[in-house]
XYZ file of C-alpha atoms in Angstrom:
584
model
C 136.358 116.154 77.947
C 137.176 115.092 81.513
C 137.870 111.526 80.334
C 140.338 112.833 77.708
C 142.153 114.908 80.335
C 142.368 111.974 82.716
C 143.732 109.710 79.947
C 146.403 112.289 78.959
C 147.433 112.735 82.566
C 147.731 108.973 82.973
C 149.956 108.689 79.899
C 152.039 111.625 81.031
C 152.650 110.189 84.471
C 153.601 106.785 83.061
C 156.209 108.216 80.667
C 159.982 107.751 81.343
C 160.273 111.460 82.088
C 158.809 110.858 85.513
C 160.981 107.827 86.278
C 164.251 109.748 86.787
C 166.204 108.998 89.981
C 165.442 111.316 92.870
C 168.203 113.323 94.650
C 168.465 112.199 98.315
C 168.012 114.855 101.006
C 171.224 115.595 102.929
C 171.299 116.023 106.717
C 170.513 119.595 107.715
C 169.080 120.327 104.307
C 165.575 121.826 104.297
C 162.852 119.412 103.199
C 161.575 120.476 99.790
C 159.621 118.607 97.155
C 161.029 118.729 93.686
C 158.725 118.867 90.674
C 159.419 115.199 89.981
C 158.539 114.219 93.557
C 155.346 116.229 93.408
C 154.381 114.550 90.163
C 155.190 111.137 91.651
C 152.886 111.875 94.534
C 150.195 112.996 92.104
C 150.699 109.768 90.153
C 150.332 107.649 93.294
C 147.217 109.525 94.348
C 145.758 109.127 90.874
C 146.434 105.397 90.866
C 144.771 105.077 94.278
C 141.712 106.979 93.081
C 141.637 104.913 89.899
C 141.624 101.673 91.929
C 138.887 103.080 94.156
C 136.908 104.041 91.056
C 137.073 100.498 89.685
C 135.983 99.108 93.046
C 133.035 101.484 93.205
C 132.159 100.704 89.608
C 131.886 96.998 90.429
C 129.721 97.861 93.440
C 127.547 100.058 91.233
C 127.037 97.241 88.756
C 126.075 94.912 91.600
C 123.569 97.411 92.969
C 122.132 97.989 89.500
C 121.580 94.260 89.213
C 119.833 94.251 92.594
C 117.692 97.200 91.515
C 116.626 95.355 88.382
C 115.636 92.344 90.471
C 113.637 94.559 92.826
C 111.880 96.135 89.869
C 111.003 92.677 88.562
C 109.513 91.646 91.912
C 107.643 94.954 92.174
C 106.130 94.603 88.726
C 105.262 90.970 89.437
C 103.357 91.783 92.636
C 101.683 94.866 91.182
C 100.613 93.014 88.052
C 99.007 90.294 90.177
C 97.168 92.864 92.261
C 95.890 94.895 89.353
C 94.670 91.879 87.451
C 92.337 90.993 90.330
C 89.835 93.843 90.023
C 87.996 93.187 93.269
C 91.308 93.120 95.150
C 92.854 96.152 93.544
C 91.308 98.819 95.761
C 92.452 97.042 98.911
C 96.109 97.453 98.008
C 95.986 101.103 98.941
C 97.370 101.996 95.508
C 95.061 103.909 93.231
C 95.779 104.679 89.605
C 97.425 108.016 90.440
C 99.806 106.318 92.849
C 100.477 103.549 90.326
C 101.512 106.056 87.642
C 103.763 107.867 90.108
C 105.514 104.633 91.072
C 106.025 103.781 87.400
C 107.579 107.215 86.836
C 109.874 106.690 89.830
C 111.080 103.386 88.415
C 111.626 104.884 84.971
C 113.543 107.777 86.542
C 115.743 105.342 88.445
C 116.362 103.311 85.306
C 117.603 106.302 83.328
C 119.377 108.264 86.056
C 121.408 105.685 87.957
C 124.629 107.486 88.978
C 127.949 106.165 87.701
C 129.452 106.042 91.206
C 127.004 105.433 94.058
C 127.929 107.330 97.197
C 126.204 104.889 99.564
C 126.907 101.201 100.234
C 123.241 100.295 99.589
C 120.789 101.724 97.057
C 118.751 103.464 99.735
C 117.602 105.917 97.107
C 115.711 103.089 95.438
C 112.369 103.804 97.062
C 109.404 101.956 95.690
C 107.128 104.184 97.752
C 104.506 102.778 100.072
C 106.261 99.443 100.011
C 104.756 98.354 103.270
C 101.293 99.052 101.967
C 101.949 97.130 98.765
C 103.569 94.048 100.232
C 101.523 93.885 103.399
C 98.390 93.931 101.285
C 99.509 91.497 98.639
C 97.005 89.113 100.135
C 94.349 91.709 100.986
C 91.693 89.199 100.119
C 94.117 86.295 100.206
C 96.101 86.815 96.987
C 97.753 83.461 97.415
C 97.538 80.093 95.844
C 94.973 78.676 98.234
C 92.540 81.558 97.602
C 93.214 82.021 93.907
C 90.167 80.047 92.896
C 89.207 79.225 89.364
C 86.565 81.943 89.395
C 89.126 84.526 90.466
C 91.617 83.418 87.849
C 88.939 83.982 85.247
C 89.082 87.651 86.220
C 92.649 88.002 84.975
C 91.768 90.058 81.947
C 94.775 90.951 79.747
C 92.880 93.875 78.257
C 92.215 95.256 81.707
C 95.863 94.813 82.652
C 97.026 96.699 79.570
C 94.734 99.547 80.511
C 96.261 99.870 83.983
C 99.941 99.098 83.517
C 101.562 101.925 81.586
C 104.780 100.055 80.820
C 105.196 96.848 78.788
C 104.336 93.720 80.765
C 107.183 92.101 82.619
C 107.633 88.342 82.862
C 106.169 86.981 86.097
C 107.995 84.673 88.434
C 107.095 80.972 88.460
C 103.802 80.067 90.089
C 105.260 79.280 93.559
C 106.074 82.990 93.870
C 102.351 83.692 93.994
C 102.296 82.347 97.518
C 102.695 85.575 99.460
C 104.350 84.973 102.836
C 102.094 87.687 104.196
C 98.887 85.978 103.174
C 96.915 84.123 105.788
C 97.927 80.471 105.338
C 95.180 77.960 104.801
C 94.145 76.274 107.972
C 95.254 79.147 110.207
C 91.662 79.633 111.208
C 88.671 77.320 111.230
C 86.278 77.785 108.354
C 83.389 77.648 110.814
C 81.601 80.765 111.959
C 81.428 81.741 115.595
C 80.646 84.687 117.808
C 82.512 84.986 121.100
C 81.637 87.342 123.932
C 84.508 88.659 126.047
C 83.557 88.750 129.691
C 87.119 89.350 130.827
C 88.989 92.601 131.134
C 92.037 93.783 129.215
C 94.634 91.014 129.170
C 92.269 88.639 130.972
C 90.557 85.556 129.611
C 87.068 84.465 130.533
C 86.598 80.892 131.599
C 85.780 78.295 128.942
C 82.328 78.000 130.441
C 81.815 81.707 129.944
C 82.530 81.393 126.255
C 80.135 78.504 125.862
C 77.328 80.367 127.570
C 77.679 83.407 125.328
C 78.090 81.489 122.088
C 75.273 81.707 119.552
C 75.402 79.887 116.237
C 73.088 79.669 113.294
C 71.373 76.248 113.031
C 73.399 75.072 110.071
C 76.791 75.818 111.580
C 78.886 73.043 113.096
C 79.561 73.363 116.816
C 82.394 70.881 117.023
C 84.466 71.137 120.165
C 87.816 72.755 119.705
C 86.669 75.202 117.059
C 85.617 77.787 119.626
C 87.868 76.967 122.549
C 90.579 79.289 121.322
C 90.041 82.801 122.597
C 90.716 85.763 120.300
C 93.097 86.983 122.971
C 94.980 83.705 122.704
C 95.114 84.225 118.976
C 96.556 87.633 119.682
C 99.255 86.102 121.863
C 100.863 84.574 118.787
C 101.475 88.019 117.354
C 103.253 89.496 120.328
C 105.437 91.553 118.018
C 102.510 93.939 117.661
C 102.441 94.720 121.354
C 104.022 97.912 122.574
C 107.699 97.299 123.386
C 108.634 97.262 127.014
C 105.097 96.738 128.304
C 104.202 93.981 130.688
C 102.050 91.364 129.050
C 99.704 91.207 132.018
C 97.357 93.882 133.257
C 97.911 95.204 136.785
C 95.331 93.492 138.893
C 94.368 91.237 136.015
C 94.508 87.501 135.688
C 97.479 85.556 136.934
C 97.746 83.817 133.607
C 99.766 86.704 132.175
C 97.704 86.962 129.002
C 98.633 89.900 126.781
C 96.736 93.146 126.898
C 95.139 94.348 123.676
C 94.057 97.892 124.616
C 96.585 100.591 125.440
C 96.298 104.215 126.449
C 98.784 106.473 124.667
C 99.591 109.688 126.519
C 100.574 112.989 124.966
C 104.273 112.125 125.353
C 103.842 108.750 123.618
C 103.868 106.555 126.732
C 101.729 103.416 126.332
C 100.046 101.660 129.231
C 97.507 98.810 129.295
C 94.002 100.086 129.988
C 92.354 99.020 133.277
C 88.756 98.636 132.117
C 86.056 99.947 134.477
C 83.656 97.437 136.078
C 80.815 98.490 133.772
C 82.902 98.160 130.582
C 80.688 95.386 129.212
C 77.559 96.031 131.280
C 74.739 98.497 131.321
C 72.063 99.798 128.937
C 73.053 100.015 125.300
C 75.980 97.576 125.602
C 75.475 94.365 123.560
C 76.049 90.950 125.095
C 76.670 89.198 121.778
C 75.347 88.978 118.210
C 73.829 86.149 116.245
C 73.698 85.559 112.515
C 70.156 85.711 111.134
C 70.581 86.059 107.360
C 73.089 85.179 104.661
C 72.638 87.205 101.461
C 74.338 85.478 98.526
C 75.198 88.414 96.305
C 77.270 86.422 93.793
C 80.209 88.832 93.657
C 82.599 90.259 96.225
C 80.564 92.646 98.404
C 82.558 95.862 98.738
C 79.740 98.045 100.122
C 76.713 97.498 102.357
C 74.050 99.682 103.945
C 70.819 99.064 105.827
C 67.683 101.195 105.609
C 66.332 103.294 108.460
C 63.338 100.973 108.718
C 65.794 98.028 108.938
C 63.609 96.178 106.404
C 66.027 96.419 103.486
C 69.736 95.807 102.980
C 71.675 97.084 99.960
C 74.819 95.215 98.853
C 77.256 96.648 96.328
C 79.338 94.315 94.222
C 80.561 94.129 90.661
C 78.593 96.530 88.486
C 75.397 96.472 90.541
C 73.655 97.002 93.851
C 71.237 94.329 95.017
C 68.265 95.028 97.282
C 67.210 92.508 99.948
C 64.098 92.353 102.124
C 65.180 91.074 105.547
C 61.919 91.795 107.364
C 60.756 88.216 106.911
C 62.582 85.057 108.033
C 63.631 82.334 105.638
C 65.982 81.970 102.690
C 66.699 85.137 100.776
C 66.929 86.157 97.149
C 67.405 89.715 95.927
C 64.172 91.601 95.354
C 65.834 94.027 92.895
C 69.104 94.630 91.082
C 70.313 98.148 90.287
C 72.875 98.119 87.473
C 75.425 100.862 88.172
C 78.684 102.021 86.643
C 80.172 99.600 84.122
C 79.589 95.875 84.328
C 83.191 95.112 85.363
C 83.618 97.967 87.868
C 83.040 97.509 91.566
C 80.726 99.530 93.788
C 82.765 101.066 96.604
C 80.099 102.837 98.644
C 76.342 103.200 98.796
C 74.287 105.423 101.090
C 70.519 105.523 101.538
C 68.743 108.666 102.712
C 66.597 108.355 105.852
C 63.350 108.605 103.895
C 64.266 105.343 102.136
C 63.477 106.875 98.747
C 66.963 107.777 97.503
C 70.134 105.687 97.156
C 73.515 107.177 96.193
C 76.117 104.857 94.681
C 79.819 105.421 93.946
C 82.702 103.210 92.906
C 85.322 102.583 90.243
C 84.027 105.315 87.943
C 83.999 109.097 87.797
C 80.204 109.126 88.086
C 77.941 108.871 91.136
C 74.465 107.456 90.546
C 71.397 108.760 92.392
C 68.574 106.211 92.400
C 64.879 106.850 92.935
C 63.588 103.898 94.971
C 60.024 105.192 95.329
C 58.974 104.211 91.806
C 57.594 100.708 91.116
C 60.849 99.961 89.322
C 63.918 101.757 90.781
C 65.482 104.137 88.276
C 68.433 106.523 88.032
C 67.181 110.054 88.472
C 70.555 111.836 88.274
C 74.270 111.270 87.736
C 77.073 113.383 89.191
C 80.395 113.415 87.345
C 83.760 114.532 88.717
C 87.259 114.540 87.240
C 88.496 111.723 89.523
C 88.549 108.185 88.076
C 87.016 106.582 91.189
C 85.027 107.240 94.356
C 86.213 105.354 97.455
C 83.671 106.473 100.061
C 80.523 108.570 100.531
C 78.948 110.547 103.369
C 75.634 112.414 103.623
C 75.100 115.580 105.663
C 72.652 115.354 108.605
C 70.148 117.527 106.754
C 70.409 115.194 103.717
C 71.076 118.119 101.381
C 74.778 117.543 100.670
C 76.814 114.499 99.626
C 80.567 114.186 100.152
C 82.635 111.979 97.861
C 86.145 110.680 98.673
C 88.016 110.557 95.382
C 90.966 108.493 94.217
C 92.891 111.686 93.393
C 92.744 112.780 97.046
C 90.055 115.440 96.651
C 86.845 115.562 98.679
C 84.015 116.652 96.374
C 80.933 118.355 97.840
C 77.681 117.853 95.923
C 74.385 119.693 96.220
C 71.843 116.852 96.045
C 68.894 119.104 95.294
C 70.462 120.806 92.266
C 72.817 117.899 91.428
C 75.789 120.275 91.186
C 79.379 120.309 92.422
C 79.663 123.142 94.939
C 83.141 122.724 96.451
C 86.275 120.590 96.652
C 88.470 120.093 99.697
C 92.074 119.593 98.623
C 94.834 118.381 100.915
C 95.293 114.616 100.706
C 98.287 113.796 98.532
C 96.967 110.330 97.694
C 93.542 108.736 97.467
C 90.956 109.726 100.096
C 89.771 106.343 101.348
C 87.209 106.955 104.120
C 84.956 109.657 105.530
C 82.529 110.557 108.316
C 80.708 113.680 109.434
C 79.918 115.063 112.865
C 76.290 114.894 114.014
C 75.945 118.675 114.003
C 77.121 118.788 110.390
C 79.925 121.267 111.047
C 82.990 119.035 110.721
C 84.081 116.447 108.199
C 86.706 113.781 108.922
C 88.599 112.054 106.111
C 91.355 109.446 105.997
C 93.718 108.796 103.133
C 96.300 106.564 101.571
C 98.784 109.362 102.345
C 98.828 108.168 105.998
C 96.867 111.187 107.253
C 93.517 111.902 108.870
C 92.176 115.397 108.275
C 89.365 117.465 109.780
C 87.541 120.037 107.651
C 85.392 122.972 108.740
C 82.278 122.784 106.561
C 81.175 126.344 107.346
C 84.458 128.016 106.458
C 85.623 125.449 103.902
C 89.114 124.944 105.352
C 91.208 122.269 107.008
C 91.205 122.417 110.814
C 93.377 119.480 111.877
C 95.767 116.911 110.469
C 96.880 113.729 112.207
C 99.896 111.934 110.720
C 100.349 108.176 110.995
C 102.920 105.634 109.823
C 100.277 103.536 108.077
C 97.697 104.019 105.370
C 94.193 104.810 106.627
C 91.484 102.449 105.361
C 88.515 103.285 107.578
C 87.278 105.726 110.205
C 84.184 106.679 112.168
C 83.195 109.657 114.296
C 81.382 108.943 117.574
C 77.832 110.371 117.327
C 77.712 111.291 121.026
C 81.252 112.298 121.932
C 84.535 113.699 120.723
C 86.120 110.396 119.737
C 87.344 109.373 116.310
C 88.111 105.704 115.603
C 90.604 104.992 112.799
C 91.299 101.648 111.087
C 94.836 101.141 109.802
C 96.560 99.112 107.140
C 98.918 98.096 109.958
C 96.050 96.179 111.725
C 95.721 98.711 114.557
C 92.560 100.530 115.531
C 93.288 103.907 117.124
C 90.690 105.955 118.977
C 91.611 109.652 119.131
C 90.121 112.403 121.234
C 89.524 115.211 118.755
C 90.432 118.035 121.151
C 92.948 116.371 123.494
C 96.304 114.717 122.696
C 95.642 111.332 124.344
C 94.337 108.285 122.478
C 93.789 104.525 122.685
C 95.425 101.861 120.527
C 93.624 98.538 120.057
C 95.256 95.273 118.945
C 92.827 92.477 118.190
C 92.881 92.542 114.396
C 95.589 90.474 112.752
C 95.640 92.318 109.431
C 94.475 95.562 107.828
C 91.239 97.096 109.158
C 88.979 97.576 106.136
C 85.797 99.104 107.569
C 84.546 100.708 110.762
C 81.169 101.954 112.025
C 79.853 103.465 115.275
C 76.515 102.526 116.804
C 74.063 105.431 116.966
C 74.207 105.413 120.774
C 77.972 106.029 120.557
C 78.733 103.481 123.296
C 80.271 100.915 120.959
C 81.563 100.474 117.428
C 82.489 97.660 115.083
C 85.485 97.114 112.822
C 86.187 94.495 110.164
C 89.334 93.314 108.474
C 91.260 91.213 106.051
C 91.688 88.707 108.904
C 87.996 87.677 108.468
C 87.098 89.277 111.796
C 84.223 91.440 112.940
C 85.159 93.064 116.266
C 82.799 95.015 118.519
C 84.532 97.514 120.834
C 83.497 99.628 123.822
C 83.920 103.368 123.246
C 86.496 104.780 123.732
C 88.906 102.434 125.513
C 88.235 99.392 123.331
C 87.085 96.648 125.672
C 86.195 93.753 123.372
C 82.432 93.146 123.534
C 82.250 90.281 121.050
C 84.048 88.944 118.009
C 82.860 87.084 114.930
C 84.954 85.027 112.544
C 83.734 84.879 108.962
C 85.029 82.677 106.162
C 86.720 85.429 104.128
C 87.950 89.008 104.359
C 85.244 91.344 105.668
C 85.365 94.377 103.394
C 82.448 96.487 104.602
C 80.015 96.909 107.473
C 77.062 98.978 108.641
C 75.045 99.306 111.836
C 71.305 99.965 111.657
C 70.105 103.336 112.993
C 68.378 101.601 115.924
C 71.571 99.650 116.783
C 69.727 96.321 116.493
C 71.434 94.937 113.393
C 74.895 94.715 111.876
C 75.452 93.856 108.220
C 78.807 92.908 106.694
C 80.036 92.343 103.139
C 82.814 89.864 102.455
C 85.195 88.455 99.910
C 83.279 85.193 99.618
C 80.550 86.971 97.624
C 77.946 87.315 100.332
C 76.637 89.657 102.989
C 75.801 88.602 106.532
C 73.120 90.120 108.764
C 73.551 89.887 112.544
C 71.012 90.615 115.235
C 72.576 92.432 118.190
C 71.527 90.844 121.470
C 71.395 93.068 124.579
């Protein structure tokens, strides 16, 4: 109707009736618009608006073309990620988030306004874009890591089950090289453990590194591989340092090496941390760690745990958990295989009870498996089923009576292990709950999520106590067993250590990519974190002095510390687990 009226008005204004000569205004005569003059002015204004409309229409068409191109890139990247099943969970996009993003794109496709009111389609939000693109190479989704074995995992049937819209054509193969992936050759393929004797922003002497270096017998010790300090590696990513801060620590080395640990005050001011003299000394503080076992699981190891006796390690991979006896030296082969979930689904978490008789397993399925390990042949004694399509993390209460499950729909499910029943759900995360830990007294639960929040729950009253908001997805966290410190691993590569009752915190910058797992030692004096950058970092609680660092050959997805703090076990993207002995 409006278009008809506009067309009629245009014809009316262009008719000869409105082209009559105007009567000039005489001196002293009052200034009045005649009807014809008014209509002329209306005609001019209409023509101006019509020209502006055509200009905006062209701009709209250009922006629509850009939007289509962005959609094509988005679908391309997402399709690649979701066709690599053992990479999918690292993207920080669960199936709920994926459906929501598809709905957003469909909404944009059908509701693009005729005249955009902004010069750039800022309304075109792909949601969590930083998480998606920054994690495109979460395990190295790039040409140099897309091995033949991984390409065999590209299952069209699986893709059709995940992608709700028809498949979009992918870009040519060079587009698979993500600029955010770690380029081949950036790091040596050799393995090394380096002990940091220096303080924040200070490098130890080359001789100090050599003295603290321990390698397994089969590892090459060629010169040059270990001469580069992790702090020097950090120097190349100075954009991650807090803006405006001096790169050298007051009273530190004269070399001006960058600090990696910062104290953040309540008002947001960041200052490099002056480590105390006993930062890396004293009882309970490791000197370094040495590799003692390599456990060749055969699939990407997404979950690991070590028994209380420290005799057995459990590694979770694709469709199964393998059990390893590490009490004896020598080459290792799995002593048992526990088939869990479906054959093509990955284990995301496994927890063993202190008695060593019960193992709880969760992953890319709605069912948790409870295994009886005391029988001659391990068997499933119960299964717990929730409405969520996947479990991302598990925690056990100190009394071993309750299990907490972090679900892909954001809920935290509470299970009674004795009766095998669901007793409660904590609801608050608006995206997948990715990590969890519980206080030693069993009164508080801490959870992190893909919604960029960390939340604290009161287990006695069943309510949320605290919420900490971040600008990055949360992939890992751990609660200090002996103090009020919470360490949080970010998609952004930061590790942040928060005081749970005070506003100040520490921010640590030694990881070069997303922090995938984190675990405190039982003594509470140190903790470890692992990441997509192949690193295992050991930190001093709470201020983050770097105790030692290990470089593995692939992304380190999971870690655990033995209850006696003598061993660390990691699971990685190169289909193996590694056992370290902590040397004091």
